Coordinates of C-alpha atoms in Angstrom, one line a residue:
Chain A
M17 CA -58.4 -134.4 104.6
T18 CA -55.8 -136.2 106.6
G19 CA -56.1 -139.8 107.6
S20 CA -57.2 -139.1 111.0
D21 CA -59.8 -136.6 109.8
T22 CA -61.2 -139.3 107.5
H23 CA -61.3 -141.6 110.4
T24 CA -63.2 -139.1 112.6
A25 CA -65.7 -138.5 109.8
I26 CA -66.2 -142.3 109.3
D27 CA -66.7 -142.8 113.0
A28 CA -69.4 -140.1 112.9
V29 CA -71.2 -141.7 109.9
V30 CA -71.1 -145.0 111.8
R31 CA -72.5 -143.6 115.0
I32 CA -75.3 -141.9 113.1
E33 CA -76.2 -145.1 111.2
W34 CA -75.5 -147.6 113.8
A35 CA -78.9 -148.1 115.5
R36 CA -80.8 -148.3 112.3
L37 CA -78.1 -150.7 110.9
V38 CA -78.4 -153.0 113.9
A39 CA -82.3 -152.7 114.0
T40 CA -82.6 -153.7 110.3
L41 CA -80.1 -156.6 110.7
A42 CA -81.8 -157.9 113.8
R43 CA -85.0 -158.3 112.0
Y44 CA -83.3 -160.5 109.4
A45 CA -81.2 -162.4 111.9
G46 CA -83.9 -162.5 114.6
D47 CA -81.1 -162.0 117.1
V48 CA -79.5 -158.8 118.3
G49 CA -76.2 -160.4 119.2
L50 CA -75.7 -161.7 115.6
A51 CA -77.0 -158.4 114.3
E52 CA -74.4 -156.4 116.2
E53 CA -71.6 -158.8 115.0
L54 CA -72.7 -158.3 111.4
A55 CA -72.9 -154.6 111.8
Q56 CA -69.4 -154.5 113.2
D57 CA -68.1 -156.5 110.3
A58 CA -69.7 -154.0 108.0
V59 CA -68.1 -151.1 109.9
V60 CA -64.7 -152.9 109.5
A61 CA -65.3 -153.1 105.8
A62 CA -66.2 -149.4 105.7
L63 CA -63.0 -148.4 107.6
E64 CA -61.0 -150.4 105.0
Q65 CA -62.8 -149.1 101.9
W66 CA -64.1 -145.6 102.6
P67 CA -60.7 -143.9 103.2
G68 CA -59.9 -144.8 99.5
S69 CA -63.3 -144.7 97.8
G70 CA -64.8 -141.8 99.9
V71 CA -68.0 -142.1 102.0
P72 CA -70.9 -143.3 99.7
A73 CA -73.9 -141.0 99.2
N74 CA -76.0 -143.4 101.2
P75 CA -73.7 -144.9 103.8
G76 CA -76.5 -146.6 105.7
A77 CA -77.5 -148.6 102.6
W78 CA -73.9 -149.4 101.9
L79 CA -73.4 -150.8 105.5
T80 CA -76.7 -152.7 105.4
T81 CA -75.9 -154.4 102.1
V82 CA -72.4 -155.4 103.2
A83 CA -73.7 -156.8 106.5
K84 CA -76.4 -158.7 104.6
R85 CA -73.8 -160.3 102.3
R86 CA -71.7 -161.2 105.3
A87 CA -74.9 -162.8 106.8
I88 CA -75.3 -164.9 103.8
D89 CA -71.7 -166.1 104.1
L90 CA -72.4 -167.0 107.6
F91 CA -75.8 -168.7 107.0
R92 CA -74.4 -170.7 104.1
R93 CA -72.2 -172.4 106.7
N94 CA -75.0 -173.0 109.0
R95 CA -77.8 -175.2 107.5
E96 CA -80.2 -174.4 110.3
L97 CA -80.3 -170.9 109.2
E98 CA -81.0 -171.7 105.5
R99 CA -84.5 -170.3 105.7
K100 CA -83.2 -166.9 106.8
Y101 CA -80.5 -167.1 104.1
A102 CA -83.2 -167.6 101.4
Q103 CA -85.0 -164.6 102.7
I104 CA -82.1 -162.3 102.8
G105 CA -81.0 -163.6 99.3
R106 CA -84.4 -162.5 97.9
D107 CA -84.3 -159.1 99.6
L108 CA -80.8 -158.5 98.2
E109 CA -82.0 -159.2 94.7
T110 CA -84.9 -156.8 95.1
D111 CA -82.5 -154.2 96.5
A112 CA -80.7 -154.4 93.2
A113 CA -77.6 -154.8 95.3
G114 CA -75.8 -151.5 95.5
A115 CA -77.9 -149.4 93.1
E116 CA -79.5 -147.8 96.2
F117 CA -76.3 -146.2 97.4
D118 CA -76.7 -143.4 95.0
Q119 CA -80.2 -142.5 96.0
A120 CA -81.1 -139.7 98.4
V121 CA -79.6 -140.1 101.9
F122 CA -82.9 -141.1 103.4
D123 CA -85.1 -143.6 101.7
P124 CA -88.7 -142.6 102.7
A125 CA -90.1 -145.9 101.6
A126 CA -88.0 -147.5 104.2
G127 CA -89.0 -145.1 106.8
D128 CA -91.9 -147.0 108.4
D129 CA -90.1 -150.3 108.4
I130 CA -87.0 -148.8 110.0
D131 CA -89.2 -147.1 112.6
D132 CA -90.8 -150.5 113.5
D133 CA -87.3 -152.1 113.7
M134 CA -86.0 -149.4 115.9
L135 CA -88.9 -149.8 118.3
R136 CA -88.4 -153.6 118.3
L137 CA -84.7 -152.9 119.1
I138 CA -85.6 -150.7 122.0
F139 CA -88.0 -153.2 123.5
T140 CA -85.5 -156.0 123.1
A141 CA -82.6 -154.2 124.6
C142 CA -84.7 -153.2 127.6
H143 CA -86.3 -156.6 128.0
P144 CA -87.1 -157.6 131.6
V145 CA -85.3 -160.9 131.3
L146 CA -82.1 -158.8 131.6
A147 CA -80.8 -157.3 134.8
V148 CA -81.2 -153.5 134.9
P149 CA -77.5 -152.5 134.3
A150 CA -77.4 -154.9 131.4
R151 CA -80.3 -153.2 129.9
A152 CA -78.8 -149.8 130.2
A153 CA -75.4 -151.0 128.8
L154 CA -77.1 -152.7 125.9
T155 CA -79.4 -149.8 125.1
L156 CA -76.4 -147.4 125.0
R157 CA -74.4 -149.9 122.8
L158 CA -77.1 -150.8 120.3
L159 CA -79.2 -147.6 120.2
G160 CA -76.8 -144.9 121.3
G161 CA -74.0 -146.4 119.2
L162 CA -71.5 -145.9 122.0
T163 CA -68.5 -148.2 122.1
T164 CA -68.0 -150.4 125.2
A165 CA -65.0 -148.1 126.0
E166 CA -67.3 -145.0 125.9
I167 CA -69.9 -146.7 128.0
A168 CA -67.2 -147.8 130.6
R169 CA -65.9 -144.2 130.8
A170 CA -69.4 -142.9 131.3
Y171 CA -70.0 -145.4 134.2
L172 CA -66.5 -145.1 135.6
V173 CA -66.0 -148.9 135.4
P174 CA -63.3 -150.8 133.6
E175 CA -64.0 -151.6 130.0
P176 CA -64.0 -155.4 130.3
T177 CA -66.8 -155.0 132.8
I178 CA -69.1 -153.4 130.3
A179 CA -68.0 -155.6 127.5
Q180 CA -68.8 -158.6 129.6
R181 CA -72.1 -157.2 130.6
I182 CA -73.1 -156.8 127.0
V183 CA -71.9 -160.2 126.0
R184 CA -73.8 -161.8 128.7
A185 CA -76.9 -159.7 127.9
K186 CA -76.9 -160.9 124.3
K187 CA -76.5 -164.4 125.4
T188 CA -79.3 -164.1 127.9
L189 CA -81.5 -162.8 125.2
A190 CA -80.7 -165.6 122.9
R191 CA -81.0 -168.3 125.6
A192 CA -84.4 -167.0 126.5
R193 CA -85.3 -166.9 122.8
V194 CA -86.6 -163.4 123.2
P195 CA -88.2 -162.8 119.9
F196 CA -87.3 -159.4 118.0
E197 CA -90.8 -158.0 118.3
T198 CA -92.7 -155.3 119.9
P199 CA -94.8 -156.7 122.8
D200 CA -98.5 -157.5 122.3
S201 CA -101.0 -155.1 123.8
Q202 CA -101.3 -157.2 127.0
Q203 CA -97.6 -157.1 127.8
R204 CA -97.1 -153.6 126.4
P205 CA -97.6 -151.5 129.5
S206 CA -95.1 -153.4 131.6
R207 CA -92.6 -153.7 128.8
L208 CA -92.9 -150.0 128.1
S209 CA -92.3 -149.2 131.7
S210 CA -89.1 -151.3 131.6
V211 CA -88.0 -149.1 128.6
L212 CA -88.8 -145.9 130.4
E213 CA -87.1 -147.1 133.5
V214 CA -83.9 -147.8 131.6
M215 CA -83.9 -144.5 130.0
Y216 CA -84.5 -142.6 133.3
L217 CA -81.8 -144.6 135.0
I218 CA -79.3 -143.6 132.2
F219 CA -80.4 -140.1 132.7
N220 CA -80.1 -140.1 136.4
E221 CA -76.7 -141.8 136.4
G222 CA -75.6 -138.7 134.5
Y223 CA -77.7 -136.2 136.5
S224 CA -76.8 -137.4 140.0
A225 CA -73.8 -139.5 139.6
T226 CA -74.0 -142.1 142.3
A227 CA -70.2 -142.4 142.8
G228 CA -67.0 -140.8 141.8
D229 CA -65.6 -137.3 141.8
D230 CA -68.1 -135.7 139.4
W231 CA -71.4 -134.3 140.6
M232 CA -72.9 -134.9 137.2
R233 CA -71.8 -136.6 134.0
P234 CA -73.9 -134.6 131.4
D235 CA -72.9 -136.9 128.4
L236 CA -75.1 -139.6 129.9
C237 CA -78.0 -137.1 130.4
H238 CA -77.7 -136.2 126.7
E239 CA -77.6 -139.8 125.6
A240 CA -80.8 -140.4 127.6
L241 CA -82.4 -137.3 126.1
R242 CA -81.6 -138.5 122.6
L243 CA -83.2 -141.8 123.4
G244 CA -86.2 -140.2 124.9
R245 CA -86.7 -137.9 121.9
L246 CA -86.4 -141.0 119.7
L247 CA -89.0 -142.9 121.6
A248 CA -91.3 -139.9 121.6
Q249 CA -91.3 -140.1 117.9
L250 CA -91.6 -144.0 117.6
A251 CA -94.2 -144.3 120.3
A252 CA -95.9 -141.0 120.0
A253 CA -99.3 -142.3 121.2
E254 CA -97.9 -143.3 124.6
P255 CA -98.5 -140.5 127.2
E256 CA -95.7 -141.6 129.6
V257 CA -93.1 -141.5 126.9
H258 CA -93.8 -137.7 126.6
G259 CA -94.0 -137.5 130.4
L260 CA -90.5 -138.9 130.8
L261 CA -89.2 -136.8 128.0
A262 CA -90.7 -133.7 129.6
L263 CA -89.1 -134.7 132.9
M264 CA -85.6 -135.1 131.4
E265 CA -85.8 -132.0 129.2
I266 CA -86.8 -129.8 132.3
Q267 CA -84.2 -131.4 134.6
A268 CA -81.5 -131.1 131.9
S269 CA -82.4 -127.5 131.5
R270 CA -80.7 -127.0 135.0
I271 CA -77.4 -128.7 134.2
P272 CA -75.6 -125.3 133.5
A273 CA -76.6 -124.0 136.8
R274 CA -76.0 -127.2 138.9
T275 CA -72.3 -126.8 139.4
G276 CA -70.3 -123.8 140.8
P277 CA -67.0 -122.5 139.3
S278 CA -65.0 -125.3 140.9
G279 CA -67.5 -128.0 140.1
Q280 CA -69.2 -128.1 143.4
P281 CA -72.9 -128.8 143.6
V282 CA -75.4 -126.0 143.6
L283 CA -78.7 -126.9 145.0
L284 CA -81.9 -126.0 143.3
L285 CA -82.9 -123.0 145.4
D286 CA -79.4 -121.5 145.2
Q287 CA -79.1 -121.9 141.4
D288 CA -78.7 -118.9 139.2
R289 CA -81.9 -119.4 137.2
T290 CA -80.8 -117.1 134.4
R291 CA -78.5 -120.0 133.5
W292 CA -81.3 -122.5 133.1
D293 CA -81.7 -123.5 129.5
R294 CA -85.1 -121.9 128.4
L295 CA -85.1 -123.9 125.1
L296 CA -85.1 -127.2 127.0
I297 CA -87.7 -125.9 129.5
N298 CA -90.0 -125.0 126.7
R299 CA -89.4 -128.3 125.0
G300 CA -90.2 -130.0 128.3
L301 CA -93.3 -128.0 128.9
A302 CA -94.5 -128.9 125.4
A303 CA -93.9 -132.6 126.0
L304 CA -95.8 -132.3 129.3
E305 CA -98.7 -130.8 127.5
R306 CA -98.6 -133.6 125.0
A307 CA -98.7 -136.2 127.8
G308 CA -101.7 -134.4 129.3
K309 CA -103.5 -134.2 125.9
L310 CA -103.0 -138.0 125.6
G311 CA -104.7 -138.4 128.9
G312 CA -101.5 -139.1 130.8
A313 CA -101.4 -136.3 133.3
Q314 CA -101.6 -138.8 136.2
G315 CA -98.7 -141.0 135.0
P316 CA -95.8 -141.2 137.4
Y317 CA -93.3 -139.5 134.9
A318 CA -95.8 -136.8 133.9
L319 CA -96.5 -136.1 137.6
Q320 CA -92.8 -135.8 138.2
A321 CA -92.4 -133.6 135.1
A322 CA -95.3 -131.4 136.4
I323 CA -93.4 -130.9 139.7
A324 CA -90.2 -130.1 137.8
A325 CA -92.3 -127.7 135.7
C326 CA -93.4 -125.9 138.8
H327 CA -89.7 -125.0 139.5
A328 CA -89.1 -124.2 135.8
R329 CA -91.8 -121.7 135.8
A330 CA -90.5 -119.8 138.8
F331 CA -88.0 -117.1 137.9
R332 CA -87.1 -116.7 141.5
P333 CA -87.1 -119.5 144.2
G334 CA -89.7 -117.4 146.1
D335 CA -92.1 -117.6 143.2
T336 CA -92.3 -121.4 143.5
D337 CA -95.8 -122.8 143.9
W338 CA -95.0 -125.1 146.8
A339 CA -98.7 -125.8 147.6
R340 CA -99.1 -127.1 144.0
I341 CA -95.9 -129.1 144.4
T342 CA -97.1 -130.6 147.7
E343 CA -100.4 -131.5 146.0
L344 CA -98.6 -133.1 143.1
Y345 CA -96.4 -135.3 145.4
G346 CA -99.6 -136.3 147.2
I347 CA -101.0 -137.7 143.9
L348 CA -97.7 -139.1 143.0
A349 CA -97.7 -141.0 146.3
T350 CA -100.9 -142.7 145.5
V351 CA -99.8 -143.6 141.9
M352 CA -96.4 -144.7 142.9
P353 CA -96.2 -145.3 146.6
S354 CA -92.6 -144.9 147.8
P355 CA -90.8 -143.6 150.8
V356 CA -88.6 -141.5 148.5
V357 CA -91.7 -139.8 147.2
E358 CA -92.8 -139.1 150.8
L359 CA -89.5 -137.6 151.6
N360 CA -89.9 -135.2 148.6
R361 CA -93.4 -134.4 149.7
A362 CA -92.0 -133.6 153.2
V363 CA -89.6 -131.1 151.7
A364 CA -92.5 -129.5 149.6
L365 CA -94.7 -129.5 152.8
S366 CA -92.0 -127.6 154.6
M367 CA -91.7 -125.0 152.0
A368 CA -95.4 -124.5 151.8
F369 CA -96.3 -124.8 155.4
G370 CA -93.1 -124.4 157.4
P371 CA -90.2 -126.7 158.4
Q372 CA -92.2 -128.3 161.4
A373 CA -94.8 -129.7 159.0
G374 CA -92.0 -131.2 156.8
L375 CA -90.2 -132.6 159.9
D376 CA -93.4 -134.3 161.2
L377 CA -93.5 -136.3 158.0
V378 CA -89.8 -136.9 157.9
D379 CA -89.8 -138.3 161.4
Q380 CA -92.4 -140.9 160.3
L381 CA -90.0 -142.0 157.6
V382 CA -87.0 -142.5 159.8
G383 CA -88.0 -146.2 160.5
E384 CA -88.5 -147.0 156.8
P385 CA -86.1 -149.9 155.9
A386 CA -85.8 -148.6 152.3
L387 CA -84.5 -145.3 153.6
R388 CA -82.2 -146.6 156.3
D389 CA -79.0 -145.9 154.4
Y390 CA -80.4 -143.1 152.1
H391 CA -78.2 -140.1 152.6
L392 CA -80.9 -137.7 151.4
L393 CA -83.1 -138.6 154.4
A394 CA -80.4 -137.5 156.7
S395 CA -79.6 -134.4 154.7
V396 CA -83.2 -133.4 154.4
R397 CA -83.8 -134.0 158.1
G398 CA -80.6 -132.0 159.0
D399 CA -81.9 -129.2 156.8
L400 CA -85.3 -129.0 158.6
L401 CA -83.7 -129.2 162.0
M402 CA -81.4 -126.4 161.0
K403 CA -84.3 -124.2 159.9
L404 CA -85.9 -125.0 163.4
G405 CA -82.8 -123.8 165.0
R406 CA -81.8 -127.3 166.3
A407 CA -78.3 -127.0 165.1
A408 CA -76.7 -129.8 167.3
E409 CA -79.2 -132.3 165.9
A410 CA -78.7 -131.0 162.4
Q411 CA -75.0 -131.4 162.7
A412 CA -75.4 -135.1 163.5
E413 CA -77.8 -135.6 160.5
F414 CA -75.4 -133.8 158.1
E415 CA -72.4 -136.0 159.3
R416 CA -74.5 -139.1 158.8
A417 CA -75.5 -137.9 155.3
A418 CA -71.8 -137.2 154.5
E419 CA -70.9 -140.8 155.6
L420 CA -73.6 -142.4 153.5
T421 CA -73.2 -140.6 150.1
R422 CA -70.8 -142.2 147.6
N423 CA -70.5 -139.0 145.5
G424 CA -67.5 -136.9 146.2
P425 CA -68.7 -133.4 145.7
E426 CA -72.0 -134.2 147.5
R427 CA -70.0 -135.5 150.4
E428 CA -68.0 -132.3 150.5
L429 CA -71.2 -130.1 150.4
T430 CA -72.8 -132.1 153.2
A431 CA -69.7 -132.1 155.3
S432 CA -69.5 -128.3 155.0
R433 CA -73.1 -128.0 156.2
A434 CA -72.2 -130.1 159.2
R435 CA -69.4 -127.7 159.9
A436 CA -71.7 -124.8 159.6
A437 CA -74.2 -126.5 162.0
R438 CA -71.4 -127.1 164.5
Q439 CA -70.4 -123.4 164.5
L440 CA -74.0 -122.5 165.1
S441 CA -74.7 -125.0 167.7
G442 CA -72.0 -123.4 169.9
Q443 CA -73.9 -120.1 169.7
V444 CA -77.3 -119.0 170.6
T445 CA -79.2 -120.5 167.6
Q446 CA -81.5 -118.6 165.4
P447 CA -83.7 -120.2 162.7
R448 CA -82.1 -119.3 159.4
T449 CA -83.0 -119.8 155.8
A450 CA -80.8 -122.6 154.6
P451 CA -80.9 -124.0 151.1
A452 CA -83.5 -126.8 151.1
Q453 CA -82.9 -130.1 149.5
S454 CA -84.7 -129.9 146.4
P455 CA -87.8 -131.9 145.6
G456 CA -88.2 -132.8 141.9
T457 CA -88.4 -136.5 141.2
G458 CA -89.6 -139.6 142.9
R459 CA -86.2 -141.5 142.7
T460 CA -83.7 -139.0 143.7
P461 CA -84.4 -135.5 144.7
P462 CA -82.2 -133.5 142.3
A463 CA -80.8 -130.2 142.8
Chain B
M18 CA -72.6 -129.9 122.5
R19 CA -75.1 -127.4 121.1
Y20 CA -74.4 -125.8 117.7
L21 CA -75.9 -123.0 115.8
C22 CA -75.9 -123.8 112.1
Y23 CA -76.8 -121.2 109.5
T24 CA -76.6 -120.6 105.8
L25 CA -75.1 -117.3 104.5
G26 CA -76.2 -115.9 101.1
D27 CA -75.8 -112.8 98.9
P28 CA -78.6 -110.5 99.8
T29 CA -78.7 -109.2 96.2
V30 CA -79.5 -112.6 94.7
P31 CA -83.1 -113.5 95.1
I32 CA -83.7 -117.0 96.3
A33 CA -86.0 -119.1 94.2
P34 CA -89.1 -120.5 96.2
P35 CA -88.4 -124.1 97.0
T36 CA -90.1 -126.7 94.8
P37 CA -92.7 -129.0 96.4
E38 CA -90.2 -131.8 95.9
L39 CA -87.5 -129.9 97.8
M40 CA -90.1 -129.1 100.6
A41 CA -91.0 -132.8 100.9
K42 CA -87.3 -133.9 101.0
M43 CA -86.5 -131.3 103.6
G44 CA -89.5 -132.4 105.6
E45 CA -88.1 -136.0 105.6
F46 CA -84.7 -134.7 106.6
M47 CA -86.2 -132.7 109.5
E48 CA -88.1 -135.7 110.7
E49 CA -85.0 -137.9 110.7
A50 CA -83.0 -135.2 112.6
T51 CA -85.9 -134.9 115.1
K52 CA -86.0 -138.7 115.5
A53 CA -82.3 -138.8 116.1
G54 CA -82.8 -136.2 118.9
V55 CA -80.2 -133.8 117.3
L56 CA -82.7 -131.1 116.0
L57 CA -83.8 -128.7 118.7
S58 CA -85.2 -125.8 116.8
A59 CA -84.9 -124.5 113.2
G60 CA -86.3 -121.8 111.1
A61 CA -85.5 -119.3 108.3
A62 CA -84.8 -115.6 108.5
G63 CA -87.2 -113.2 106.7
P64 CA -86.0 -110.8 104.0
L65 CA -83.7 -107.9 104.8
D66 CA -86.3 -105.3 103.9
E67 CA -88.3 -106.5 106.9
A68 CA -85.3 -106.3 109.2
T69 CA -84.8 -103.6 111.9
K70 CA -81.7 -102.7 113.7
V71 CA -81.7 -101.1 117.1
R72 CA -78.5 -99.3 118.0
Y73 CA -77.5 -97.9 121.4
R74 CA -74.6 -95.5 121.2
D75 CA -73.6 -92.4 123.4
G76 CA -76.8 -92.9 125.4
E77 CA -79.0 -92.7 122.2
F78 CA -81.2 -95.3 120.6
T79 CA -81.4 -95.4 116.9
V80 CA -83.8 -97.5 115.0
L81 CA -82.7 -98.5 111.5
D82 CA -85.1 -100.2 109.2
G83 CA -83.9 -102.5 106.4
P84 CA -82.8 -103.2 103.8
Y85 CA -79.2 -102.4 104.3
T86 CA -77.1 -101.7 101.3
E87 CA -73.9 -102.5 103.1
A88 CA -75.0 -106.0 104.0
K89 CA -72.7 -108.4 102.1
E90 CA -74.0 -111.7 103.7
L91 CA -77.4 -112.7 104.9
V92 CA -78.4 -115.4 107.3
G93 CA -80.9 -117.6 105.5
G94 CA -81.9 -120.7 107.3
W95 CA -80.7 -121.5 110.8
A96 CA -81.0 -124.5 113.2
L97 CA -80.1 -125.2 116.8
M98 CA -78.6 -128.6 116.9
E99 CA -77.4 -130.9 119.7
Y100 CA -74.5 -133.0 118.6
R101 CA -72.0 -135.2 120.4
D102 CA -69.1 -133.6 118.6
K103 CA -68.0 -131.5 115.6
A104 CA -67.6 -134.7 113.4
E105 CA -71.2 -135.5 113.9
A106 CA -72.1 -131.9 113.2
I107 CA -70.3 -131.9 110.0
E108 CA -71.8 -135.2 108.9
W109 CA -75.4 -134.0 109.6
T110 CA -74.7 -130.8 107.8
K111 CA -73.5 -132.6 104.7
R112 CA -76.8 -134.5 104.8
F113 CA -78.7 -131.3 105.0
M114 CA -76.8 -129.6 102.2
A115 CA -77.1 -132.7 99.9
I116 CA -80.8 -131.9 100.0
A117 CA -80.8 -128.1 100.3
G118 CA -78.3 -127.7 97.4
E119 CA -75.0 -125.8 96.9
G120 CA -74.1 -123.1 99.3
E121 CA -72.3 -122.7 102.6
V122 CA -73.3 -123.5 106.2
T123 CA -71.5 -122.2 109.2
I124 CA -71.5 -124.4 112.3
R125 CA -70.8 -122.6 115.6
P126 CA -70.7 -124.0 119.1
V127 CA -73.2 -122.1 121.3

């Protein structure tokens, strides 16, 4: 192995072990910021020693022990932390320091503890005391094991922005004395929804990139999927965890079909469905079934997943059960009232009962302050007007949509629809079948 | 990135049935890989004498039942995995083999 191969291999080991390492250390230190520093120190030690000694059989235990020793050094210098020092000292003795490195890769006895610590880490990183972008960055750093540089690349922002966001988040957690715990039963529902929100935001940032030249950044989708799969194991009794996972798996199944040869967006009804990933669809449908069995069919994520499933089950766009989708959006609108959900319901209505039915509802939404600068309202309205043969009005809506979107490829798509509308408006207009904006989720109608 | 990982073995050498201890350790491994979100699907191929080949040549279908004497290598276990990159694929494969025992695993992007 060359030096750089060794380095790559060590990086992979570290990424795999990272979340468990931080979670274990956070329980001892009671502070995720300190835990991350200790973990980082252990990684530095590994980078120094492993190229010579080889990667130990149980690298996770190696890293944990080195980090715990480092913690003791720190705590020795800090009398306030003496109690914690004593605890770790005892644990290190019972660990028989180092002997465990030669054990099997996974220590089953540690399994339950580690799971609890991982769940605590998720709840802490997604704590509502943090601003939402900070939660997302901290979650990707601590649980995804991404470096600040990788997170910055994924979000198309300068690395110092992310580094600062993470440093501030850790300080905020410390200042607010957020305990390293899973919330009690009273707080659990709201804390869990904060966790799910963060995961879905990460997913959506990848799926419908809000800015930049890429229509999608699938790496972020995959990170969110990983986190969702992890959470589905750690909090298996929570129906909405499976609802969210189902939604992400089914939406991710369309990633291969969502871009054309030159990277341009392909809308849901225009996609080559043979390119949809059947494995992810099946995994999503199974997760949706689990959510239902746990009594969570009416949860906001499960409902959105059920809508996505209607599309996934249709081999051809014409097979789509639009009446069922309209019904599901109706339920979603009562569970999670939002003008965006109404907009999606309007699209479904138009597909089930004709463009005029959809337009009637869209016209009621035009005055909604929340949708004032929402490019998809303009583009949905343009689409429905187009189908009704009102090309001149459609053109104005598409132009407005193109102005409002911050995503490059999406702007190009909308502008081209405006041009098509302009051409038609000069001629005798005929209703035509244009690709509809897709319904799918409450937050962002995805393609 | 999605990878198909599979073991290749000599079809003439019978594989000893796994011990309960191995089964338990493999179960733990599968659980870890599932929790990490990397394991999508996995399984084991049945014996070659239960295999069937369907061949289409010159407009004719031929159905050939196994076993096949010419087979030199046989797919044993397989897994569809989702890894960030090849380095991660190699590391997880090492962990799998540390439990499964000596042999060879092929990792192919799919």
